[in-house]
XYZ file of N, CA and C in Angstrom:
543
model
N 0.832 -1.164 0.000
C 0.000 0.000 0.000
C 0.888 1.242 0.000
N 0.634 2.135 -0.911
C 1.446 3.333 -1.055
C 1.104 4.328 0.034
N 2.129 4.981 0.497
C 1.937 5.964 1.547
C 1.858 7.350 0.911
N 0.862 8.115 1.290
C 0.670 9.439 0.712
C 1.360 10.483 1.579
N 1.995 11.415 0.898
C 2.617 12.528 1.613
C 1.600 13.661 1.694
N 0.894 13.708 2.799
C -0.153 14.699 2.965
C 0.403 16.074 3.304
N 1.622 16.141 3.732
C 2.192 17.416 4.156
C 2.775 18.218 2.997
N 2.982 17.605 1.813
C 3.612 18.297 0.688
C 2.823 19.540 0.259
N 1.497 19.484 0.069
C 0.781 20.692 -0.344
C 0.925 21.834 0.659
N 0.941 21.526 1.951
C 1.061 22.581 2.956
C 2.431 23.244 2.895
N 3.494 22.471 2.654
C 4.844 23.029 2.567
C 4.957 23.916 1.328
N 4.457 23.438 0.204
C 4.509 24.229 -1.023
C 3.747 25.541 -0.842
N 2.584 25.493 -0.233
C 1.797 26.702 -0.001
C 2.536 27.649 0.928
N 3.149 27.129 1.956
C 3.911 27.948 2.898
C 5.049 28.665 2.181
N 5.797 27.927 1.337
C 6.920 28.525 0.622
C 6.446 29.598 -0.367
N 5.326 29.335 -1.018
C 4.801 30.329 -1.951
C 4.348 31.599 -1.241
N 3.693 31.429 -0.106
C 3.184 32.586 0.613
C 4.276 33.381 1.314
N 5.241 32.686 1.876
C 6.232 33.380 2.698
C 7.603 33.422 2.062
N 7.767 32.869 0.891
C 8.995 33.001 0.123
C 10.240 32.551 0.848
N 10.182 31.472 1.565
C 11.348 30.932 2.268
C 11.976 31.995 3.161
N 11.208 32.630 3.968
C 11.733 33.595 4.909
C 11.496 35.027 4.474
N 11.195 35.270 3.247
C 10.916 36.628 2.775
C 9.407 36.824 2.742
N 8.982 38.001 3.060
C 7.556 38.308 2.982
C 7.255 38.882 1.601
N 6.270 38.331 0.922
C 5.864 38.832 -0.391
C 4.884 39.981 -0.209
N 5.037 40.994 -1.014
C 4.101 42.111 -0.975
C 2.898 41.751 -1.834
N 1.733 41.976 -1.322
C 0.510 41.724 -2.074
C 0.040 43.035 -2.696
N -0.460 42.967 -3.908
C -0.953 44.163 -4.586
C -2.266 43.830 -5.261
N -3.046 44.842 -5.493
C -4.273 44.618 -6.250
C -4.279 45.539 -7.461
N -5.049 45.167 -8.421
C -5.158 45.950 -9.637
C -6.626 45.961 -10.061
N -7.076 47.106 -10.512
C -8.454 47.214 -11.000
C -8.546 46.546 -12.367
N -9.576 45.802 -12.559
C -9.801 45.119 -13.827
C -11.118 45.629 -14.399
N -11.082 46.048 -15.641
C -12.292 46.476 -16.335
C -12.578 45.469 -17.435
N -13.784 44.980 -17.451
C -14.200 44.020 -18.472
C -15.307 44.680 -19.276
N -15.136 44.686 -20.583
C -16.119 45.330 -21.450
C -16.538 44.395 -22.563
N -17.680 44.660 -23.105
C -18.181 43.906 -24.245
C -19.515 44.480 -24.660
N -20.015 43.986 -25.731
C -21.314 44.418 -26.225
C -22.089 43.185 -26.662
N -23.273 43.051 -26.151
C -24.159 41.976 -26.576
C -24.927 42.513 -27.782
N -24.887 41.793 -28.868
C -25.572 42.264 -30.077
C -26.610 41.249 -30.538
N -27.598 41.765 -31.166
C -28.600 40.922 -31.811
C -28.047 40.496 -33.166
N -28.450 39.344 -33.637
C -28.072 38.975 -35.006
C -28.621 40.026 -35.973
N -27.894 40.265 -37.043
C -28.356 41.251 -38.016
C -28.863 40.559 -39.275
N -29.752 41.231 -39.940
C -30.318 40.721 -41.185
C -30.201 41.812 -42.243
N -30.020 41.391 -43.469
C -29.984 42.344 -44.575
C -31.141 42.046 -45.516
N -31.610 43.093 -46.161
C -32.694 42.971 -47.134
C -32.188 43.569 -48.439
N -32.328 42.812 -49.513
C -31.947 43.311 -50.834
C -33.075 43.009 -51.807
N -32.944 43.554 -52.990
C -33.871 43.193 -54.049
C -33.627 41.746 -54.447
N -34.518 41.169 -55.200
C -34.390 39.767 -55.625
C -33.098 39.520 -56.388
N -32.568 40.557 -57.034
C -31.327 40.419 -57.802
C -30.085 40.678 -56.953
N -30.268 40.911 -55.656
C -29.139 41.151 -54.763
C -28.750 42.609 -54.630
N -29.379 43.487 -55.402
C -29.080 44.917 -55.304
C -29.708 45.508 -54.048
N -29.149 46.617 -53.591
C -29.659 47.246 -52.374
C -30.980 47.974 -52.608
N -31.373 48.123 -53.836
C -32.632 48.793 -54.171
C -33.450 47.859 -55.055
N -34.743 47.837 -54.806
C -35.633 47.069 -55.670
C -36.717 48.010 -56.184
N -37.155 47.768 -57.376
C -38.169 48.632 -57.971
C -39.357 47.807 -58.433
N -40.507 48.399 -58.273
C -41.750 47.809 -58.770
C -42.267 48.760 -59.843
N -42.444 48.234 -61.040
C -42.936 49.056 -62.141
C -44.347 48.594 -62.498
N -45.316 49.440 -62.231
C -46.703 49.099 -62.552
C -47.009 49.285 -64.034
N -46.158 50.005 -64.739
C -46.440 50.257 -66.149
C -47.681 51.123 -66.287
N -48.430 50.922 -67.368
C -49.670 51.671 -67.597
C -50.840 50.903 -66.998
N -51.535 51.531 -66.077
C -52.683 50.907 -65.416
C -53.924 51.740 -65.724
N -54.945 51.141 -66.328
C -56.186 51.883 -66.579
C -56.822 52.330 -65.256
N -57.410 53.508 -65.244
C -58.045 54.010 -64.019
C -59.025 53.003 -63.426
N -59.827 52.378 -64.270
C -60.842 51.448 -63.754
C -60.239 50.142 -63.230
N -58.930 49.949 -63.401
C -58.277 48.738 -62.888
C -57.707 48.932 -61.485
N -57.657 50.192 -61.006
C -57.131 50.455 -59.662
C -57.953 49.667 -58.646
N -57.273 48.950 -57.776
C -57.940 48.122 -56.770
C -58.192 46.699 -57.217
N -57.803 46.352 -58.447
C -58.016 44.994 -58.960
C -56.670 44.286 -59.143
N -56.748 43.019 -59.508
C -55.534 42.229 -59.753
C -54.707 42.811 -60.893
N -55.331 43.530 -61.800
C -54.613 44.145 -62.916
C -53.674 45.259 -62.422
N -53.953 45.784 -61.235
C -53.130 46.850 -60.652
C -52.251 46.292 -59.529
N -51.830 45.046 -59.662
C -51.015 44.368 -58.637
C -49.683 43.949 -59.242
N -48.615 44.168 -58.493
C -47.273 43.761 -58.913
C -46.539 43.145 -57.721
N -45.679 42.161 -57.983
C -44.904 41.576 -56.879
C -43.727 42.475 -56.484
N -43.455 42.495 -55.209
C -42.282 43.173 -54.659
C -41.411 42.068 -54.068
N -40.368 41.690 -54.809
C -39.530 40.544 -54.420
C -38.265 41.022 -53.714
N -37.993 40.386 -52.565
C -36.813 40.736 -51.777
C -36.110 39.472 -51.301
N -34.838 39.605 -51.011
C -34.063 38.537 -50.384
C -33.708 38.997 -48.977
N -33.853 38.077 -48.023
C -33.491 38.357 -46.638
C -32.399 37.376 -46.245
N -31.345 37.877 -45.616
C -30.251 37.030 -45.130
C -29.851 37.513 -43.743
N -29.807 36.581 -42.794
C -29.433 36.911 -41.419
C -28.134 36.199 -41.071
N -27.370 36.782 -40.144
C -26.060 36.220 -39.830
C -26.069 35.202 -38.695
N -27.254 34.904 -38.148
C -27.309 33.942 -37.051
C -28.731 33.422 -36.877
N -28.831 32.282 -36.227
C -30.128 31.678 -35.934
C -30.937 32.626 -35.042
N -32.242 32.493 -35.054
C -33.114 33.361 -34.257
C -32.822 33.196 -32.771
N -32.710 34.313 -32.038
C -32.551 34.218 -30.590
C -33.788 33.563 -29.979
N -33.605 32.895 -28.870
C -34.693 32.191 -28.200
C -35.872 33.124 -27.933
N -37.041 32.688 -28.316
C -38.259 33.442 -28.059
C -38.517 34.600 -29.003
N -37.692 34.765 -30.035
C -37.883 35.876 -30.962
C -38.199 35.347 -32.353
N -38.925 36.159 -33.107
C -39.256 35.800 -34.483
C -38.775 36.899 -35.422
N -38.653 36.549 -36.682
C -38.207 37.501 -37.690
C -39.391 38.366 -38.111
N -39.202 39.681 -38.040
C -40.278 40.607 -38.396
C -39.749 41.688 -39.325
N -40.681 42.299 -40.055
C -40.308 43.400 -40.940
C -41.180 44.612 -40.666
N -40.623 45.749 -41.058
C -41.269 47.042 -40.864
C -41.109 47.821 -42.163
N -42.214 48.260 -42.734
C -42.178 49.053 -43.964
C -42.343 50.518 -43.561
N -41.298 51.292 -43.840
C -41.284 52.704 -43.449
C -41.374 53.581 -44.693
N -42.444 54.384 -44.813
C -42.549 55.286 -45.957
C -41.387 56.282 -45.957
N -40.771 56.470 -47.114
C -39.690 57.442 -47.254
C -40.241 58.725 -47.870
N -41.138 58.587 -48.812
C -41.774 59.758 -49.421
C -43.277 59.511 -49.476
N -44.030 60.559 -49.421
C -45.493 60.528 -49.579
C -46.253 59.934 -48.406
N -45.594 59.492 -47.371
C -46.264 59.047 -46.157
C -47.232 57.896 -46.360
N -48.344 57.978 -45.644
C -49.370 56.938 -45.705
C -50.718 57.597 -45.978
N -51.701 56.763 -46.252
C -53.071 57.253 -46.404
C -54.029 56.168 -45.924
N -55.242 56.571 -45.642
C -56.262 55.624 -45.199
C -56.962 55.025 -46.411
N -57.227 53.721 -46.303
C -57.962 53.031 -47.359
C -58.710 51.866 -46.717
N -60.011 51.817 -46.862
C -60.860 50.736 -46.344
C -60.575 50.412 -44.879
N -60.419 51.443 -44.080
C -60.239 51.248 -42.645
C -58.835 50.843 -42.224
N -57.884 50.896 -43.120
C -56.506 50.559 -42.746
C -55.552 51.574 -43.375
N -54.298 51.440 -43.037
C -53.275 52.349 -43.536
C -52.505 51.694 -44.672
N -52.294 52.444 -45.756
C -51.520 51.962 -46.904
C -50.454 53.006 -47.228
N -49.485 52.626 -48.043
C -48.470 53.581 -48.482
C -49.113 54.656 -49.343
N -48.708 55.888 -49.143
C -49.173 56.969 -49.992
C -48.314 57.056 -51.244
N -48.822 57.718 -52.252
C -48.061 57.946 -53.484
C -48.041 59.448 -53.763
N -47.327 59.823 -54.799
C -47.271 61.237 -55.186
C -48.592 61.720 -55.786
N -49.482 60.797 -56.121
C -50.789 61.163 -56.676
C -51.811 61.186 -55.541
N -52.436 62.319 -55.332
C -53.437 62.449 -54.277
C -54.542 61.409 -54.461
N -54.832 60.679 -53.392
C -55.907 59.693 -53.415
C -55.504 58.311 -53.896
N -54.258 58.138 -54.348
C -53.788 56.826 -54.809
C -52.804 56.270 -53.786
N -53.052 55.038 -53.360
C -52.170 54.393 -52.391
C -51.712 53.036 -52.879
N -50.824 52.431 -52.107
C -50.316 51.094 -52.418
C -50.560 50.208 -51.211
N -51.393 49.202 -51.420
C -51.727 48.231 -50.383
C -50.750 47.065 -50.498
N -50.105 46.701 -49.396
C -49.144 45.600 -49.396
C -49.723 44.388 -48.685
N -49.459 43.210 -49.241
C -49.887 41.953 -48.624
C -48.759 40.943 -48.783
N -48.666 40.002 -47.827
C -47.617 38.984 -47.915
C -48.075 37.816 -48.784
N -47.253 36.774 -48.849
C -47.560 35.627 -49.716
C -48.776 34.840 -49.242
N -49.181 35.036 -47.978
C -50.393 34.401 -47.454
C -51.600 35.327 -47.571
N -51.438 36.427 -48.321
C -52.473 37.431 -48.531
C -52.860 38.166 -47.243
N -51.935 38.211 -46.283
C -52.151 38.974 -45.060
C -51.656 40.399 -45.286
N -52.433 41.362 -44.849
C -52.083 42.767 -45.027
C -50.776 43.080 -44.299
N -49.921 43.853 -44.952
C -48.668 44.332 -44.361
C -48.776 45.853 -44.289
N -49.326 46.362 -43.184
C -49.488 47.811 -43.091
C -48.146 48.503 -42.868
N -47.960 49.675 -43.457
C -46.726 50.414 -43.193
C -46.676 50.844 -41.728
N -45.469 51.039 -41.239
C -45.214 51.509 -39.881
C -45.730 50.552 -38.808
N -45.729 49.263 -39.124
C -46.156 48.236 -38.182
C -45.247 47.027 -38.343
N -44.769 46.465 -37.223
C -43.954 45.250 -37.290
C -44.851 44.061 -37.577
N -44.518 43.285 -38.604
C -45.288 42.088 -38.958
C -44.330 40.917 -39.164
N -44.822 39.718 -38.898
C -44.019 38.515 -39.101
C -43.722 38.285 -40.569
N -42.634 37.570 -40.813
C -42.194 37.287 -42.182
C -42.351 35.806 -42.464
N -42.887 35.485 -43.631
C -42.887 34.098 -44.082
C -41.925 33.996 -45.261
N -41.347 32.826 -45.449
C -40.416 32.627 -46.557
C -38.972 32.508 -46.122
N -38.699 32.689 -44.814
C -37.335 32.585 -44.309
C -37.318 31.552 -43.185
N -36.507 30.500 -43.347
C -36.371 29.465 -42.321
C -35.378 29.956 -41.277
N -35.875 30.359 -40.104
C -35.015 30.935 -39.072
C -34.369 29.890 -38.170
N -34.584 28.612 -38.434
C -33.970 27.579 -37.594
C -32.577 27.188 -38.079
N -32.168 27.675 -39.228
C -30.843 27.341 -39.748
C -29.794 28.285 -39.158
N -28.524 27.919 -39.294
C -27.438 28.743 -38.753
C -27.361 30.114 -39.411
N -27.627 30.177 -40.686
C -27.583 31.440 -41.438
C -28.913 31.594 -42.184
N -29.979 32.004 -41.477
C -31.291 32.083 -42.112
C -31.299 33.000 -43.333
N -31.932 32.524 -44.385
C -32.100 33.351 -45.578
C -33.295 32.827 -46.357
N -33.804 33.664 -47.219
C -34.925 33.240 -48.038
C -35.469 34.387 -48.860
N -36.445 34.061 -49.661
C -37.096 35.038 -50.528
C -38.416 35.458 -49.906
N -38.637 36.744 -49.874
C -39.882 37.301 -49.352
C -40.536 38.075 -50.489
N -41.787 37.754 -50.761
C -42.514 38.454 -51.818
C -43.756 39.099 -51.226
N -43.870 40.383 -51.437
C -45.080 41.109 -51.077
C -45.823 41.431 -52.361
N -47.122 41.521 -52.258
C -47.942 41.951 -53.388
C -48.307 43.415 -53.160
N -47.977 44.257 -54.118
C -48.281 45.686 -54.054
C -49.448 45.959 -54.995
N -50.538 46.462 -54.437
C -51.735 46.729 -55.235
C -52.092 48.208 -55.148
N -52.302 48.826 -56.302
C -52.749 50.220 -56.331
C -54.195 50.276 -55.864
N -54.476 51.187 -54.919
C -55.829 51.304 -54.365
C -56.224 52.772 -54.247
N -57.519 53.001 -54.217
C -58.052 54.343 -54.018
C -59.452 54.239 -53.439
N -59.739 55.097 -52.477
C -61.087 55.134 -51.910
C -62.066 55.780 -52.884
N -61.544 56.562 -53.826
C -62.405 57.255 -54.782
C -61.716 57.265 -56.149
N -61.823 56.166 -56.877
C -61.167 56.030 -58.181
C -61.637 57.121 -59.138
N -62.898 57.524 -59.047
C -63.439 58.544 -59.957
C -62.723 59.886 -59.798
N -62.140 60.134 -58.631
C -61.448 61.404 -58.389
C -60.003 61.388 -58.888
N -59.493 60.224 -59.274
C -58.117 60.133 -59.769
C -58.018 60.708 -61.173
N -56.859 61.226 -61.502
C -56.601 61.707 -62.859
C -55.466 60.892 -63.458
N -55.479 60.758 -64.753
C -54.417 60.016 -65.434
C -53.116 60.802 -65.312
N -52.117 60.188 -64.690
C -50.820 60.839 -64.500
C -49.849 59.799 -63.943
N -48.587 60.125 -63.941
C -47.595 59.214 -63.360
C -47.558 59.417 -61.843
N -47.007 58.452 -61.147
C -46.918 58.531 -59.688
C -45.630 57.845 -59.236
N -45.225 58.164 -58.040
C -44.079 57.498 -57.406
C -44.396 57.276 -55.935
N -43.663 56.387 -55.345
C -43.719 56.142 -53.904
C -42.411 55.464 -53.530
N -41.974 55.671 -52.319
C -40.782 54.954 -51.871
C -40.906 54.634 -50.388
N -40.290 53.530 -50.024
C -40.312 53.068 -48.638
C -39.039 52.278 -48.385
N -38.695 52.143 -47.137
C -37.581 51.265 -46.781
C -38.147 50.109 -45.970
N -37.506 48.960 -46.083
C -37.946 47.767 -45.367
C -36.844 47.385 -44.385
N -37.213 47.264 -43.119
C -36.285 46.876 -42.063
C -36.682 45.486 -41.589
N -35.694 44.605 -41.409
C -35.956 43.249 -40.926
C -35.101 43.015 -39.693
N -35.715 42.489 -38.637
C -34.981 42.189 -37.413
C -35.711 41.115 -36.619
N -35.014 40.557 -35.634
C -35.649 39.618 -34.713
C -36.297 40.404 -33.584
N -37.526 40.030 -33.239
C -38.217 40.658 -32.110
C -38.869 39.594 -31.275
């Protein structure tokens, strides 16, 4: 049976603390620890990968406003740098850049440069995507390490009073923000 030297740790500790007869000076130093906790980031681009996407309605007859003939897809790509944080989902926010918003059928739609003409947005499940409101996104698998996917909104020209519209060109612009919430 091997005999254990139980006194060795005590001798080593004694020598370290008292330096074989010399007293060690103890000192302290302030330690600062810094960092930043960040949320995963997501980018939104046009379907072609460009930072800008355009929807061209072309020529739309006045009597077609509010119908499928006045509807165009708004295709975007979303790419995130990390899996969704626990308890959060991917959401988007459509922020008008020009022309603000307008009321249409009891809800808010994007305004255009033409008075009385708006753009109603809906997702691929035909759910309304009101501007200035966070809404869930479909089309992106957030369970993967690097979530990405295609998001398509349907943009439809609408007006509460089509008879008051005049034939003319129009513009509208908005930015789309995507984040986990």
